[in-house]
């Protein structure tokens, strides 16, 4: 085990946090209004009494962006966790399906599936993770029958007061960062570096966001508003949920 240097963590974050911010902007540029409209509930917009094109655009795009950012930042935090573990325990990015990180500690091979937060999946998804853990254990023991393998679901934030899940452990927040680094306060130490140039990067994102809102509002008004500015809810619902044999839907 090596002692973690926070200067290494800070340097890694400063060199790599820009990737997350750039992917946020790239995600906006790739976004297509009608693709998003097809995935959102038009009845909910009506039930919430949304009256303007811009209101609808902001609601549906903000929901999409929030979900997308959770995924992007979760992936970024996974990279940070693997980097930190490499520095301390010489861990490595696993090549086994469903496993993100492998490392050895106290004669135990740990296999880790990294998630952003604790409430990440339904019963089927958790069942898939358990299956991946079991497959990974069999794979590793084939090459080394005496190998002790322990599976861990690591979550970058949150908490779980009952980490022993029987066939695997679930470490969240402080417990996870301490587990991969040996540092009890790492979960707090990484906060400041992650904010590196956040204001500058976010201003760039907001500039792209404003352009997208204006572009989508204009597109929505052209396609789903009457000449007097009123939203044509029938046309919007038809686009979202109508039979694809409908000729008007084909034009849209």
mmCIF file of C-alpha atoms in Angstrom:
data_model
loop_
_atom_site.group_PDB
_atom_site.id
_atom_site.type_symbol
_atom_site.label_atom_id
_atom_site.label_comp_id
_atom_site.label_asym_id
_atom_site.label_seq_id
_atom_site.Cartn_x
_atom_site.Cartn_y
_atom_site.Cartn_z
ATOM 1 C CA UNK A 1 0.000 0.000 0.000
ATOM 2 C CA UNK A 2 1.213 3.487 -0.916
ATOM 3 C CA UNK A 3 0.168 6.687 0.831
ATOM 4 C CA UNK A 4 -2.051 8.827 -1.358
ATOM 5 C CA UNK A 5 -0.761 12.279 -2.236
ATOM 6 C CA UNK A 6 -3.552 14.811 -2.533
ATOM 7 C CA UNK A 7 -1.390 16.778 -4.964
ATOM 8 C CA UNK A 8 -1.658 13.826 -7.370
ATOM 9 C CA UNK A 9 -5.442 13.847 -7.008
ATOM 10 C CA UNK A 10 -5.606 17.598 -7.574
ATOM 11 C CA UNK A 11 -3.421 17.363 -10.664
ATOM 12 C CA UNK A 12 -5.526 14.528 -12.099
ATOM 13 C CA UNK A 13 -8.753 16.451 -11.522
ATOM 14 C CA UNK A 14 -7.423 19.673 -13.033
ATOM 15 C CA UNK A 15 -6.181 17.814 -16.109
ATOM 16 C CA UNK A 16 -9.357 15.785 -16.611
ATOM 17 C CA UNK A 17 -12.388 17.702 -15.282
ATOM 18 C CA UNK A 18 -12.542 19.592 -18.582
ATOM 19 C CA UNK A 19 -13.538 16.331 -20.274
ATOM 20 C CA UNK A 20 -16.741 16.201 -18.242
ATOM 21 C CA UNK A 21 -17.636 19.799 -19.033
ATOM 22 C CA UNK A 22 -16.914 19.353 -22.736
ATOM 23 C CA UNK A 23 -19.122 16.257 -22.876
ATOM 24 C CA UNK A 24 -21.932 18.298 -21.330
ATOM 25 C CA UNK A 25 -21.646 20.817 -24.151
ATOM 26 C CA UNK A 26 -21.280 18.112 -26.799
ATOM 27 C CA UNK A 27 -24.437 16.479 -25.454
ATOM 28 C CA UNK A 28 -26.371 19.713 -26.010
ATOM 29 C CA UNK A 29 -25.112 20.035 -29.572
ATOM 30 C CA UNK A 30 -26.251 16.498 -30.399
ATOM 31 C CA UNK A 31 -29.685 16.919 -28.821
ATOM 32 C CA UNK A 32 -32.639 16.807 -31.231
ATOM 33 C CA UNK A 33 -35.946 18.326 -30.124
ATOM 34 C CA UNK A 34 -38.194 15.717 -31.682
ATOM 35 C CA UNK A 35 -36.151 12.856 -30.254
ATOM 36 C CA UNK A 36 -36.659 14.302 -26.777
ATOM 37 C CA UNK A 37 -40.351 15.027 -27.376
ATOM 38 C CA UNK A 38 -40.951 11.401 -28.291
ATOM 39 C CA UNK A 39 -39.575 10.273 -24.920
ATOM 40 C CA UNK A 40 -41.547 12.663 -22.710
ATOM 41 C CA UNK A 41 -45.155 12.560 -21.492
ATOM 42 C CA UNK A 42 -47.203 15.260 -23.284
ATOM 43 C CA UNK A 43 -50.178 14.683 -20.978
ATOM 44 C CA UNK A 44 -48.017 15.751 -18.023
ATOM 45 C CA UNK A 45 -47.237 19.049 -19.737
ATOM 46 C CA UNK A 46 -50.972 19.663 -20.176
ATOM 47 C CA UNK A 47 -51.764 18.615 -16.602
ATOM 48 C CA UNK A 48 -49.186 21.100 -15.301
ATOM 49 C CA UNK A 49 -50.884 23.852 -17.323
ATOM 50 C CA UNK A 50 -47.806 24.784 -19.321
ATOM 51 C CA UNK A 51 -48.860 27.542 -21.691
ATOM 52 C CA UNK A 52 -45.740 28.615 -23.577
ATOM 53 C CA UNK A 53 -43.363 26.842 -25.915
ATOM 54 C CA UNK A 54 -40.391 27.963 -23.830
ATOM 55 C CA UNK A 55 -41.884 26.470 -20.628
ATOM 56 C CA UNK A 56 -42.274 23.102 -22.309
ATOM 57 C CA UNK A 57 -38.820 23.249 -23.883
ATOM 58 C CA UNK A 58 -37.145 24.065 -20.568
ATOM 59 C CA UNK A 59 -39.022 21.335 -18.676
ATOM 60 C CA UNK A 60 -38.245 18.544 -21.116
ATOM 61 C CA UNK A 61 -34.650 19.557 -21.878
ATOM 62 C CA UNK A 62 -33.745 20.203 -18.231
ATOM 63 C CA UNK A 63 -34.971 16.719 -17.312
ATOM 64 C CA UNK A 64 -32.926 15.195 -20.134
ATOM 65 C CA UNK A 65 -29.819 17.223 -19.284
ATOM 66 C CA UNK A 66 -30.016 16.338 -15.587
ATOM 67 C CA UNK A 67 -30.192 12.625 -16.351
ATOM 68 C CA UNK A 68 -27.403 12.879 -18.912
ATOM 69 C CA UNK A 69 -25.154 14.786 -16.519
ATOM 70 C CA UNK A 70 -25.636 12.168 -13.804
ATOM 71 C CA UNK A 71 -24.381 9.533 -16.239
ATOM 72 C CA UNK A 72 -21.476 11.631 -17.523
ATOM 73 C CA UNK A 73 -20.285 12.625 -14.072
ATOM 74 C CA UNK A 74 -20.720 9.091 -12.762
ATOM 75 C CA UNK A 75 -18.397 7.875 -15.520
ATOM 76 C CA UNK A 76 -15.929 10.646 -14.688
ATOM 77 C CA UNK A 77 -15.933 9.778 -10.974
ATOM 78 C CA UNK A 78 -15.312 6.133 -11.887
ATOM 79 C CA UNK A 79 -12.141 7.226 -13.679
ATOM 80 C CA UNK A 80 -11.060 9.252 -10.651
ATOM 81 C CA UNK A 81 -11.670 6.309 -8.321
ATOM 82 C CA UNK A 82 -9.611 3.962 -10.503
ATOM 83 C CA UNK A 83 -6.784 6.528 -10.686
ATOM 84 C CA UNK A 84 -6.717 6.886 -6.899
ATOM 85 C CA UNK A 85 -6.772 3.143 -6.341
ATOM 86 C CA UNK A 86 -3.918 2.678 -8.817
ATOM 87 C CA UNK A 87 -1.827 5.128 -6.789
ATOM 88 C CA UNK A 88 -2.514 3.389 -3.483
ATOM 89 C CA UNK A 89 -3.038 -0.321 -4.218
ATOM 90 C CA UNK A 90 -1.774 -0.621 -7.807
ATOM 91 C CA UNK A 91 -5.306 -1.457 -8.898
ATOM 92 C CA UNK A 92 -6.365 -1.657 -12.521
ATOM 93 C CA UNK A 93 -9.327 -1.175 -14.828
ATOM 94 C CA UNK A 94 -10.854 -4.625 -15.076
ATOM 95 C CA UNK A 95 -11.386 -6.389 -18.388
ATOM 96 C CA UNK A 96 -14.095 -8.629 -16.937
ATOM 97 C CA UNK A 97 -17.683 -7.862 -17.932
ATOM 98 C CA UNK A 98 -19.547 -5.904 -15.275
ATOM 99 C CA UNK A 99 -16.397 -5.205 -13.241
ATOM 100 C CA UNK A 100 -14.847 -1.736 -13.246
ATOM 101 C CA UNK A 101 -11.909 -2.118 -10.871
ATOM 102 C CA UNK A 102 -9.706 -4.899 -9.534
ATOM 103 C CA UNK A 103 -7.085 -4.664 -6.834
ATOM 104 C CA UNK A 104 -5.313 -6.784 -4.239
ATOM 105 C CA UNK A 105 -5.282 -5.950 -0.533
ATOM 106 C CA UNK A 106 -4.312 -8.214 2.376
ATOM 107 C CA UNK A 107 -4.186 -11.271 0.099
ATOM 108 C CA UNK A 108 -7.711 -10.623 -1.157
ATOM 109 C CA UNK A 109 -8.674 -9.812 -4.752
ATOM 110 C CA UNK A 110 -11.390 -7.167 -4.723
ATOM 111 C CA UNK A 111 -13.653 -6.838 -7.744
ATOM 112 C CA UNK A 112 -15.587 -3.582 -7.784
ATOM 113 C CA UNK A 113 -18.624 -2.412 -9.691
ATOM 114 C CA UNK A 114 -18.710 1.392 -9.413
ATOM 115 C CA UNK A 115 -21.952 3.384 -9.476
ATOM 116 C CA UNK A 116 -22.635 7.062 -8.963
ATOM 117 C CA UNK A 117 -25.100 6.821 -6.066
ATOM 118 C CA UNK A 118 -26.739 4.151 -3.898
ATOM 119 C CA UNK A 119 -30.170 4.062 -5.577
ATOM 120 C CA UNK A 120 -28.962 3.146 -9.020
ATOM 121 C CA UNK A 121 -30.971 0.128 -10.111
ATOM 122 C CA UNK A 122 -34.073 -2.023 -9.889
ATOM 123 C CA UNK A 123 -34.153 -5.666 -8.810
ATOM 124 C CA UNK A 124 -33.342 -6.923 -12.313
ATOM 125 C CA UNK A 125 -30.300 -4.649 -12.637
ATOM 126 C CA UNK A 126 -29.050 -5.644 -9.201
ATOM 127 C CA UNK A 127 -29.588 -9.281 -10.146
ATOM 128 C CA UNK A 128 -27.459 -8.717 -13.267
ATOM 129 C CA UNK A 129 -24.686 -7.230 -11.112
ATOM 130 C CA UNK A 130 -24.774 -10.261 -8.796
ATOM 131 C CA UNK A 131 -24.566 -12.558 -11.805
ATOM 132 C CA UNK A 132 -21.576 -10.594 -13.138
ATOM 133 C CA UNK A 133 -19.891 -10.890 -9.741
ATOM 134 C CA UNK A 134 -20.396 -14.661 -9.697
ATOM 135 C CA UNK A 135 -19.082 -15.033 -13.244
ATOM 136 C CA UNK A 136 -16.042 -12.892 -12.422
ATOM 137 C CA UNK A 137 -15.287 -14.989 -9.333
ATOM 138 C CA UNK A 138 -15.409 -18.211 -11.356
ATOM 139 C CA UNK A 139 -13.193 -16.687 -14.057
ATOM 140 C CA UNK A 140 -10.551 -15.545 -11.580
ATOM 141 C CA UNK A 141 -10.549 -18.803 -9.615
ATOM 142 C CA UNK A 142 -10.056 -20.810 -12.795
ATOM 143 C CA UNK A 143 -6.554 -19.361 -13.111
ATOM 144 C CA UNK A 144 -5.886 -19.371 -9.372
ATOM 145 C CA UNK A 145 -7.947 -21.821 -7.334
ATOM 146 C CA UNK A 146 -6.618 -20.458 -4.044
ATOM 147 C CA UNK A 147 -7.564 -16.873 -4.777
ATOM 148 C CA UNK A 148 -9.906 -15.219 -2.283
ATOM 149 C CA UNK A 149 -12.263 -12.935 -4.222
ATOM 150 C CA UNK A 150 -14.545 -10.357 -2.606
ATOM 151 C CA UNK A 151 -17.137 -8.438 -4.618
ATOM 152 C CA UNK A 152 -18.000 -4.822 -3.867
ATOM 153 C CA UNK A 153 -20.606 -2.442 -5.219
ATOM 154 C CA UNK A 154 -19.010 0.968 -4.709
ATOM 155 C CA UNK A 155 -21.130 4.130 -4.780
ATOM 156 C CA UNK A 156 -19.463 7.522 -5.070
ATOM 157 C CA UNK A 157 -21.961 9.335 -2.874
ATOM 158 C CA UNK A 158 -24.678 8.565 -0.325
ATOM 159 C CA UNK A 159 -24.659 6.001 2.435
ATOM 160 C CA UNK A 160 -25.718 2.451 3.189
ATOM 161 C CA UNK A 161 -25.788 1.439 6.830
ATOM 162 C CA UNK A 162 -25.981 -2.275 6.004
ATOM 163 C CA UNK A 163 -23.025 -2.887 3.687
ATOM 164 C CA UNK A 164 -22.979 -6.695 3.947
ATOM 165 C CA UNK A 165 -25.355 -7.915 1.229
ATOM 166 C CA UNK A 166 -24.459 -11.576 1.581
ATOM 167 C CA UNK A 167 -22.766 -12.296 -1.741
ATOM 168 C CA UNK A 168 -21.181 -8.832 -1.960
ATOM 169 C CA UNK A 169 -20.539 -5.645 -0.007
ATOM 170 C CA UNK A 170 -21.978 -2.215 -0.766
ATOM 171 C CA UNK A 171 -19.830 0.738 0.241
ATOM 172 C CA UNK A 172 -21.162 4.247 -0.295
ATOM 173 C CA UNK A 173 -19.833 7.776 0.074
ATOM 174 C CA UNK A 174 -17.138 8.038 2.716
ATOM 175 C CA UNK A 175 -16.913 4.257 3.079
ATOM 176 C CA UNK A 176 -16.281 3.802 -0.643
ATOM 177 C CA UNK A 177 -13.571 6.451 -0.982
ATOM 178 C CA UNK A 178 -11.891 5.174 2.187
ATOM 179 C CA UNK A 179 -12.085 1.595 0.898
ATOM 180 C CA UNK A 180 -10.268 2.357 -2.362
ATOM 181 C CA UNK A 181 -7.726 4.798 -0.886
ATOM 182 C CA UNK A 182 -7.153 4.055 2.795
ATOM 183 C CA UNK A 183 -7.955 7.722 3.554
ATOM 184 C CA UNK A 184 -10.941 8.386 5.842
ATOM 185 C CA UNK A 185 -11.467 11.986 4.737
ATOM 186 C CA UNK A 186 -10.874 11.609 1.016
ATOM 187 C CA UNK A 187 -14.601 12.001 0.294
ATOM 188 C CA UNK A 188 -14.286 15.595 1.556
ATOM 189 C CA UNK A 189 -10.793 16.261 0.230
ATOM 190 C CA UNK A 190 -11.852 15.772 -3.391
ATOM 191 C CA UNK A 191 -14.625 18.420 -3.245
ATOM 192 C CA UNK A 192 -12.383 21.432 -3.754
ATOM 193 C CA UNK A 193 -10.350 20.044 -6.695
ATOM 194 C CA UNK A 194 -13.539 18.991 -8.509
ATOM 195 C CA UNK A 195 -14.614 22.643 -8.533
ATOM 196 C CA UNK A 196 -11.554 23.573 -10.631
ATOM 197 C CA UNK A 197 -12.613 26.302 -13.096
ATOM 198 C CA UNK A 198 -16.270 25.337 -12.514
ATOM 199 C CA UNK A 199 -17.547 28.907 -12.949
ATOM 200 C CA UNK A 200 -15.701 29.379 -16.223
ATOM 201 C CA UNK A 201 -16.766 25.988 -17.590
ATOM 202 C CA UNK A 202 -20.370 26.463 -16.524
ATOM 203 C CA UNK A 203 -20.582 29.839 -18.247
ATOM 204 C CA UNK A 204 -19.538 28.147 -21.479
ATOM 205 C CA UNK A 205 -22.213 25.516 -20.944
ATOM 206 C CA UNK A 206 -24.901 28.125 -20.214
ATOM 207 C CA UNK A 207 -24.064 29.969 -23.429
ATOM 208 C CA UNK A 208 -24.654 26.752 -25.411
ATOM 209 C CA UNK A 209 -27.761 26.020 -23.343
ATOM 210 C CA UNK A 210 -29.290 29.430 -24.127
ATOM 211 C CA UNK A 211 -28.763 28.899 -27.869
ATOM 212 C CA UNK A 212 -30.375 25.476 -27.662
ATOM 213 C CA UNK A 213 -33.420 26.798 -25.755
ATOM 214 C CA UNK A 214 -33.935 29.543 -28.354
ATOM 215 C CA UNK A 215 -33.484 27.120 -31.246
ATOM 216 C CA UNK A 216 -35.836 24.495 -29.801
ATOM 217 C CA UNK A 217 -38.463 27.080 -28.805
ATOM 218 C CA UNK A 218 -38.552 28.376 -32.363
ATOM 219 C CA UNK A 219 -38.743 24.851 -33.771
ATOM 220 C CA UNK A 220 -41.514 23.871 -31.334
ATOM 221 C CA UNK A 221 -43.519 27.009 -32.153
ATOM 222 C CA UNK A 222 -43.244 26.329 -35.878
ATOM 223 C CA UNK A 223 -44.386 22.724 -35.566
ATOM 224 C CA UNK A 224 -46.812 22.682 -32.637
ATOM 225 C CA UNK A 225 -48.270 26.171 -32.240
ATOM 226 C CA UNK A 226 -51.128 27.888 -34.041
ATOM 227 C CA UNK A 227 -50.647 31.185 -35.842
ATOM 228 C CA UNK A 228 -52.061 32.976 -32.796
ATOM 229 C CA UNK A 229 -49.368 31.383 -30.591
ATOM 230 C CA UNK A 230 -51.608 28.824 -28.858
ATOM 231 C CA UNK A 231 -50.152 25.319 -28.424
ATOM 232 C CA UNK A 232 -51.836 22.701 -30.589
ATOM 233 C CA UNK A 233 -52.016 19.934 -27.993
ATOM 234 C CA UNK A 234 -53.710 17.458 -30.325
ATOM 235 C CA UNK A 235 -50.865 17.758 -32.812
ATOM 236 C CA UNK A 236 -48.267 17.407 -30.047
ATOM 237 C CA UNK A 237 -49.943 14.294 -28.601
ATOM 238 C CA UNK A 238 -50.365 12.854 -32.094
ATOM 239 C CA UNK A 239 -46.654 13.329 -32.780
ATOM 240 C CA UNK A 240 -45.721 11.692 -29.482
ATOM 241 C CA UNK A 241 -48.235 8.861 -29.346
ATOM 242 C CA UNK A 242 -50.086 8.572 -32.651
ATOM 243 C CA UNK A 243 -50.040 5.596 -34.969
ATOM 244 C CA UNK A 244 -47.023 5.758 -37.260
ATOM 245 C CA UNK A 245 -49.235 5.105 -40.269
ATOM 246 C CA UNK A 246 -50.704 8.568 -39.727
ATOM 247 C CA UNK A 247 -49.730 10.767 -42.679
ATOM 248 C CA UNK A 248 -49.348 13.917 -40.571
ATOM 249 C CA UNK A 249 -46.919 12.116 -38.276
ATOM 250 C CA UNK A 250 -44.840 11.045 -41.266
ATOM 251 C CA UNK A 251 -44.454 14.675 -42.270
ATOM 252 C CA UNK A 252 -43.345 15.575 -38.753
#
